PDB file of C-alpha atoms and ligand atoms in Angstrom:
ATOM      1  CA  UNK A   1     106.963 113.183 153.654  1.00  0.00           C
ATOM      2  CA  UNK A   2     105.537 109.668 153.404  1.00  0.00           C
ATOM      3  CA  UNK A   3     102.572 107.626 153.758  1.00  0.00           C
ATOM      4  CA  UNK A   4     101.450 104.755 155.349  1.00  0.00           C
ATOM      5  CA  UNK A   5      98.026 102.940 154.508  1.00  0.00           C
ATOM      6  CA  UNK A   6      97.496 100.763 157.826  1.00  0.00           C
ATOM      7  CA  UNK A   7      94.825  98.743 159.840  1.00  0.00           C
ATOM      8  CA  UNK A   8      94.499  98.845 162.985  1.00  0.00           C
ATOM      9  CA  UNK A   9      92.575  96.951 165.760  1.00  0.00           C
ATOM     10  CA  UNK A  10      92.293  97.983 169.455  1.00  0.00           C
ATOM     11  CA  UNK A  11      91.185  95.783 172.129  1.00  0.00           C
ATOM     12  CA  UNK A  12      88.378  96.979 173.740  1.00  0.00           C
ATOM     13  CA  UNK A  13      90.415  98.916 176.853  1.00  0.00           C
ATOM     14  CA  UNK A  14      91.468 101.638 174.622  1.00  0.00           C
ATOM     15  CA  UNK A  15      88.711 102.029 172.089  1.00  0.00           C
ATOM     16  CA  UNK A  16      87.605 105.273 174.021  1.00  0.00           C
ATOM     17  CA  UNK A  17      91.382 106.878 174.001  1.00  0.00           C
ATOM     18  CA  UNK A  18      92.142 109.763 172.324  1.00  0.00           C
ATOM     19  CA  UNK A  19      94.913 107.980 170.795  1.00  0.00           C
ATOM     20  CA  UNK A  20      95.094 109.648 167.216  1.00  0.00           C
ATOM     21  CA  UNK A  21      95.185 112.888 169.430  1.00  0.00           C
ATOM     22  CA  UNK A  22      97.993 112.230 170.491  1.00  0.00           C
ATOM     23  CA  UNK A  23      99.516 111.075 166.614  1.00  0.00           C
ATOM     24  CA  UNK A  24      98.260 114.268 165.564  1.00  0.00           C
ATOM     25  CA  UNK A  25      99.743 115.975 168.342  1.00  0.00           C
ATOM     26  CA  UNK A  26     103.033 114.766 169.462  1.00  0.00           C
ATOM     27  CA  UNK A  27     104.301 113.285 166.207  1.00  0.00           C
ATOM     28  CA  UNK A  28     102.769 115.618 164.209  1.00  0.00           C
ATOM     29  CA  UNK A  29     101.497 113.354 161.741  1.00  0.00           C
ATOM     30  CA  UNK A  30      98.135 113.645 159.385  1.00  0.00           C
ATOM     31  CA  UNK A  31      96.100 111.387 159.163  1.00  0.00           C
ATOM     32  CA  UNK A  32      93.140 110.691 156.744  1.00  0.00           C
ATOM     33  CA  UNK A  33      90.340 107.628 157.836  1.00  0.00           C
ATOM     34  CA  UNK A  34      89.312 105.173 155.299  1.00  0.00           C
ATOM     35  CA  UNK A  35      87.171 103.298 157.472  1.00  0.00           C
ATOM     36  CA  UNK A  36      86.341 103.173 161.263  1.00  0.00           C
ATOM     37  CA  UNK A  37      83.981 100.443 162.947  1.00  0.00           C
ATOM     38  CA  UNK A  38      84.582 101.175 166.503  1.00  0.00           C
ATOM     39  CA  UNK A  39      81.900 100.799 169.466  1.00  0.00           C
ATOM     40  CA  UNK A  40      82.056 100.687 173.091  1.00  0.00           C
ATOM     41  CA  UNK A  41      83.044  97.682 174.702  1.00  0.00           C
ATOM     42  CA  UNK A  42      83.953  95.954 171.429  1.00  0.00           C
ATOM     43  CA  UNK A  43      87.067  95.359 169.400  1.00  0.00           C
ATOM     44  CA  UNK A  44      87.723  98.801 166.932  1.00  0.00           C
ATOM     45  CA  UNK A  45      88.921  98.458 163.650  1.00  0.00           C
ATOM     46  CA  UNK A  46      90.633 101.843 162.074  1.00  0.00           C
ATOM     47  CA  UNK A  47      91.890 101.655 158.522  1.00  0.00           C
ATOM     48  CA  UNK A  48      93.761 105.247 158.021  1.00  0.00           C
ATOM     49  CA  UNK A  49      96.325 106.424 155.885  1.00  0.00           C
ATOM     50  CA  UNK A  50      99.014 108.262 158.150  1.00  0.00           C
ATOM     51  CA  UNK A  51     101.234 110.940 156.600  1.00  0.00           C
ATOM     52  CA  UNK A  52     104.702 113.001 158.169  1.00  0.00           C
ATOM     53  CA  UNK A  53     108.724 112.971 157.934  1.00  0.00           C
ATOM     54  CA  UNK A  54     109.413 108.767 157.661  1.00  0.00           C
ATOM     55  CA  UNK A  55     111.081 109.430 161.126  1.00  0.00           C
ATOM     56  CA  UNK A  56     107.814 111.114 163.151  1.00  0.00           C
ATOM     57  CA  UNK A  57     105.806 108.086 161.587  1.00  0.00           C
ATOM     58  CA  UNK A  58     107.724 105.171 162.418  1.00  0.00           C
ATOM     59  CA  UNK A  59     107.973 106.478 166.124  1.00  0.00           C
ATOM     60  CA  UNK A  60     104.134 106.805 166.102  1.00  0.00           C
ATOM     61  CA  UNK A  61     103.546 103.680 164.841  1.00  0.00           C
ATOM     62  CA  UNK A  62     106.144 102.195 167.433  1.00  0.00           C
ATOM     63  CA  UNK A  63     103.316 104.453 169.927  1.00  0.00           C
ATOM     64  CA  UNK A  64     100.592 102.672 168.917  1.00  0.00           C
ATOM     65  CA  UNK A  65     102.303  99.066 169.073  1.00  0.00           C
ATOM     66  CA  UNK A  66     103.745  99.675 172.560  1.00  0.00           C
ATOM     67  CA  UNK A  67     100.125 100.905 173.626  1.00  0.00           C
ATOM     68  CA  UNK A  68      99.193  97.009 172.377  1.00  0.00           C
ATOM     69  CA  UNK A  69      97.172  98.629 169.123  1.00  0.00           C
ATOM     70  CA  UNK A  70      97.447  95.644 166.575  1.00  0.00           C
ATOM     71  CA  UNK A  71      98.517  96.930 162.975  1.00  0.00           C
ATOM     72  CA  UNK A  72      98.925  95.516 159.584  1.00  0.00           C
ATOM     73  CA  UNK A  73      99.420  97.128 156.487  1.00  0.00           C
ATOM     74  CA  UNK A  74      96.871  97.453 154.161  1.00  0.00           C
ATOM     75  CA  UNK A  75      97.222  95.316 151.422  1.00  0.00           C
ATOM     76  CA  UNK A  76      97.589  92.419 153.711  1.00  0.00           C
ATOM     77  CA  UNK A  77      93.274  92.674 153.778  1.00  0.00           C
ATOM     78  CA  UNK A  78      93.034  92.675 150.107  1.00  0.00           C
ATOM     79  CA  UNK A  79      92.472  88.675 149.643  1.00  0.00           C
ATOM     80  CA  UNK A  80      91.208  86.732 146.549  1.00  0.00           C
ATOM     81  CA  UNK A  81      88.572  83.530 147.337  1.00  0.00           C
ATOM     82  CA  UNK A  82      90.232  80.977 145.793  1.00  0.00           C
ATOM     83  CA  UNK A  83      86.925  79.048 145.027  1.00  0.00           C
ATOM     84  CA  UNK A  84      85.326  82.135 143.171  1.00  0.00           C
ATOM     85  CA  UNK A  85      88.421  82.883 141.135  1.00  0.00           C
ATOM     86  CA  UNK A  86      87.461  81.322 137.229  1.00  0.00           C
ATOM     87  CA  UNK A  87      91.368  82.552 136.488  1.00  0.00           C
ATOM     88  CA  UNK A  88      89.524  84.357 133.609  1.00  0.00           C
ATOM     89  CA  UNK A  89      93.170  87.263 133.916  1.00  0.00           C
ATOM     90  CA  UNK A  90      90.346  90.300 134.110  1.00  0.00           C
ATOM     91  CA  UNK A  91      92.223  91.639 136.787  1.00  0.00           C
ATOM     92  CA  UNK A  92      95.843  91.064 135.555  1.00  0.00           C
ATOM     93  CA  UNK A  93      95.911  94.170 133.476  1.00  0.00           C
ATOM     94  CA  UNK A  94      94.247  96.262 135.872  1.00  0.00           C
ATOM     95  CA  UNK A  95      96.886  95.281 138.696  1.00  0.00           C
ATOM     96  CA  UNK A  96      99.639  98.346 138.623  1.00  0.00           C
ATOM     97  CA  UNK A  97     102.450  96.572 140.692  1.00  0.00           C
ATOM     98  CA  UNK A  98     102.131  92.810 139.108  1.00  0.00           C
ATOM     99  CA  UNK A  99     100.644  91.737 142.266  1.00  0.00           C
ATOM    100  CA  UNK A 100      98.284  90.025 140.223  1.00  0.00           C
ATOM    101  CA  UNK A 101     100.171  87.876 137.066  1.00  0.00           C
ATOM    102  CA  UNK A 102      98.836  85.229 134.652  1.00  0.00           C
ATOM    103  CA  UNK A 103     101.349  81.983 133.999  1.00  0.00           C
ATOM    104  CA  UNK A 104     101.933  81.397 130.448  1.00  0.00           C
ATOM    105  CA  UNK A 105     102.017  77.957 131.050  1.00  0.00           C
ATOM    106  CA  UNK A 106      98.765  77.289 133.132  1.00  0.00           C
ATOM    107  CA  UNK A 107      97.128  80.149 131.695  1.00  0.00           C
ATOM    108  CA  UNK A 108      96.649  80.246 135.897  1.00  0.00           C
ATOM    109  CA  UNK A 109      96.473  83.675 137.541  1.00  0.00           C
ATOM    110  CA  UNK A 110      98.425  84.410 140.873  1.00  0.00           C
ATOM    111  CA  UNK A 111      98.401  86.794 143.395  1.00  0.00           C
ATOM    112  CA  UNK A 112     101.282  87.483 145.138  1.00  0.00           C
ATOM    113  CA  UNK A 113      99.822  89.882 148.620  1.00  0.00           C
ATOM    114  CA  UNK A 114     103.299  91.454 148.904  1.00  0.00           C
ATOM    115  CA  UNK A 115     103.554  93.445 145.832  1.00  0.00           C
ATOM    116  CA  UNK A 116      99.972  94.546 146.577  1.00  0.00           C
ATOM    117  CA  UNK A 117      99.709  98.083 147.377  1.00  0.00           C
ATOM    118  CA  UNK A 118      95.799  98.278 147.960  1.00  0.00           C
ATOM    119  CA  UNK A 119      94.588 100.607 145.176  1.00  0.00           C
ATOM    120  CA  UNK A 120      91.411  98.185 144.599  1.00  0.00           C
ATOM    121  CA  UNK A 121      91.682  98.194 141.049  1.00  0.00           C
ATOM    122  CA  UNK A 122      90.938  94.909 141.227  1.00  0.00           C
ATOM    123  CA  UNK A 123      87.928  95.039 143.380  1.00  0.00           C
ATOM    124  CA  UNK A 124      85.678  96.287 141.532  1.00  0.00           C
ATOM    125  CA  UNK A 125      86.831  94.868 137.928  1.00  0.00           C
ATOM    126  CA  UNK A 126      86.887  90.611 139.084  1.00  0.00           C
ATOM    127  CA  UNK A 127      83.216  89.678 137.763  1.00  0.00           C
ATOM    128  CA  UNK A 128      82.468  86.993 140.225  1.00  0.00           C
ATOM    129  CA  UNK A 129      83.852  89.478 143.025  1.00  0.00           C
ATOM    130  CA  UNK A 130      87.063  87.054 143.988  1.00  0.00           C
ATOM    131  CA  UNK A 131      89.530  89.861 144.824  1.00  0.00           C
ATOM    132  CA  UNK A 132      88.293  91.139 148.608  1.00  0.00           C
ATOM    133  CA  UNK A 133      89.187  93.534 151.210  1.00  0.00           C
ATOM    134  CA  UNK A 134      88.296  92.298 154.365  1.00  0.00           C
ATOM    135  CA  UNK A 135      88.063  94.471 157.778  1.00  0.00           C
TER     136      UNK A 135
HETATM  137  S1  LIG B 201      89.369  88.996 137.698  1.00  0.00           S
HETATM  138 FE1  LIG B 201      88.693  87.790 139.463  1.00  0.00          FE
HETATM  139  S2  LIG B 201      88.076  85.828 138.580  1.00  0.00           S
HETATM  140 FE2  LIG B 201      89.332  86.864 137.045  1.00  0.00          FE
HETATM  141  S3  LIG B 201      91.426  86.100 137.432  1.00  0.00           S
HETATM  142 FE3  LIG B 201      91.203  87.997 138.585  1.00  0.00          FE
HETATM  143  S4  LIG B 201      90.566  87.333 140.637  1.00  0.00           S
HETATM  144 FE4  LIG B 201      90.221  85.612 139.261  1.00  0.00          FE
HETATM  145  S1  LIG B 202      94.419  95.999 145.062  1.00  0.00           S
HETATM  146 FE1  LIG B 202      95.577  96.946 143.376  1.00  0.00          FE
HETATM  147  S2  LIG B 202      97.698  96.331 143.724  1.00  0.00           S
HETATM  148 FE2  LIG B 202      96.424  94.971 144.977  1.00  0.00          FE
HETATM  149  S3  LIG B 202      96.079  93.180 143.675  1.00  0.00           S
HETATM  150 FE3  LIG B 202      94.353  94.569 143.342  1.00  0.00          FE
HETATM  151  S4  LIG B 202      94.913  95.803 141.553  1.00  0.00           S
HETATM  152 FE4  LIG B 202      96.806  94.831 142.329  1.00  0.00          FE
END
């Protein structure tokens, strides 16, 4: 069993599809929503974290890109505002993977997207509110 923490965006010809229906039942996968900002007739957004045998949820995620369902992983919508960040390393010891480090050197802090994982540590700890998840 694994899980997957995704976003994804439908255009607005299959907002109204019972799409996850068909996750749940042909792939027989779980799923458990985050967030959902969907309305008729407009771009939905769907952040969910989809769980099953790795095999059952690479073929439904193959589903919902051949259906044209746009999908990113999480932690690609975790973001840090450069211009806010004061590089004052609040957020380097709260990072779990090191996606977040602090150069020696420069005293600089970087964030590096790929080792981010999305646990929001971060989100709430930055005081001028630099780390972001955006929808
Ligand atoms: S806590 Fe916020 S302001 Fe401080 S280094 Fe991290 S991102 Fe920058
Ligand atoms: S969301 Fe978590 S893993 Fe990602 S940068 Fe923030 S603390 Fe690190």
């Amino acid at each position: 069993m694994i899980s997957r923490k995704l976003v994804l965006r439908f255009p607005t010809h299959l907002v109204d599809k019972p799409i996850i229906y068909r996750l749940v039942k042909d792939y027989d996968l779980v799923f458990n929503i985050l967030k959902a900002d969907i309305s008729p007739q407009e771009e939905g957004v769907l952040v969910f974290e989809l769980s099953g045998e790795p095999q059952a949820v690479e073929s439904g995620v193959a589903y919902l890109r051949d259906l044209g369902v746009h999908i990113q992983p999480f932690s690609e919508d975790v973001r840090r505002d450069e211009d806010k960040c004061t590089h004052c390393g609040v957020c380097v010891v709260m990072c779990p993977t090191g996606a977040l480090s602090i150069d020696r050197t420069t005293m600089l802090v970087s964030f590096d997207s790929s080792k981010c994982i999305a646990c929001e540590a971060c989100i709430e700890a930055c005081p001028p509110r630099a780390m972001q998840i955006r929808f």
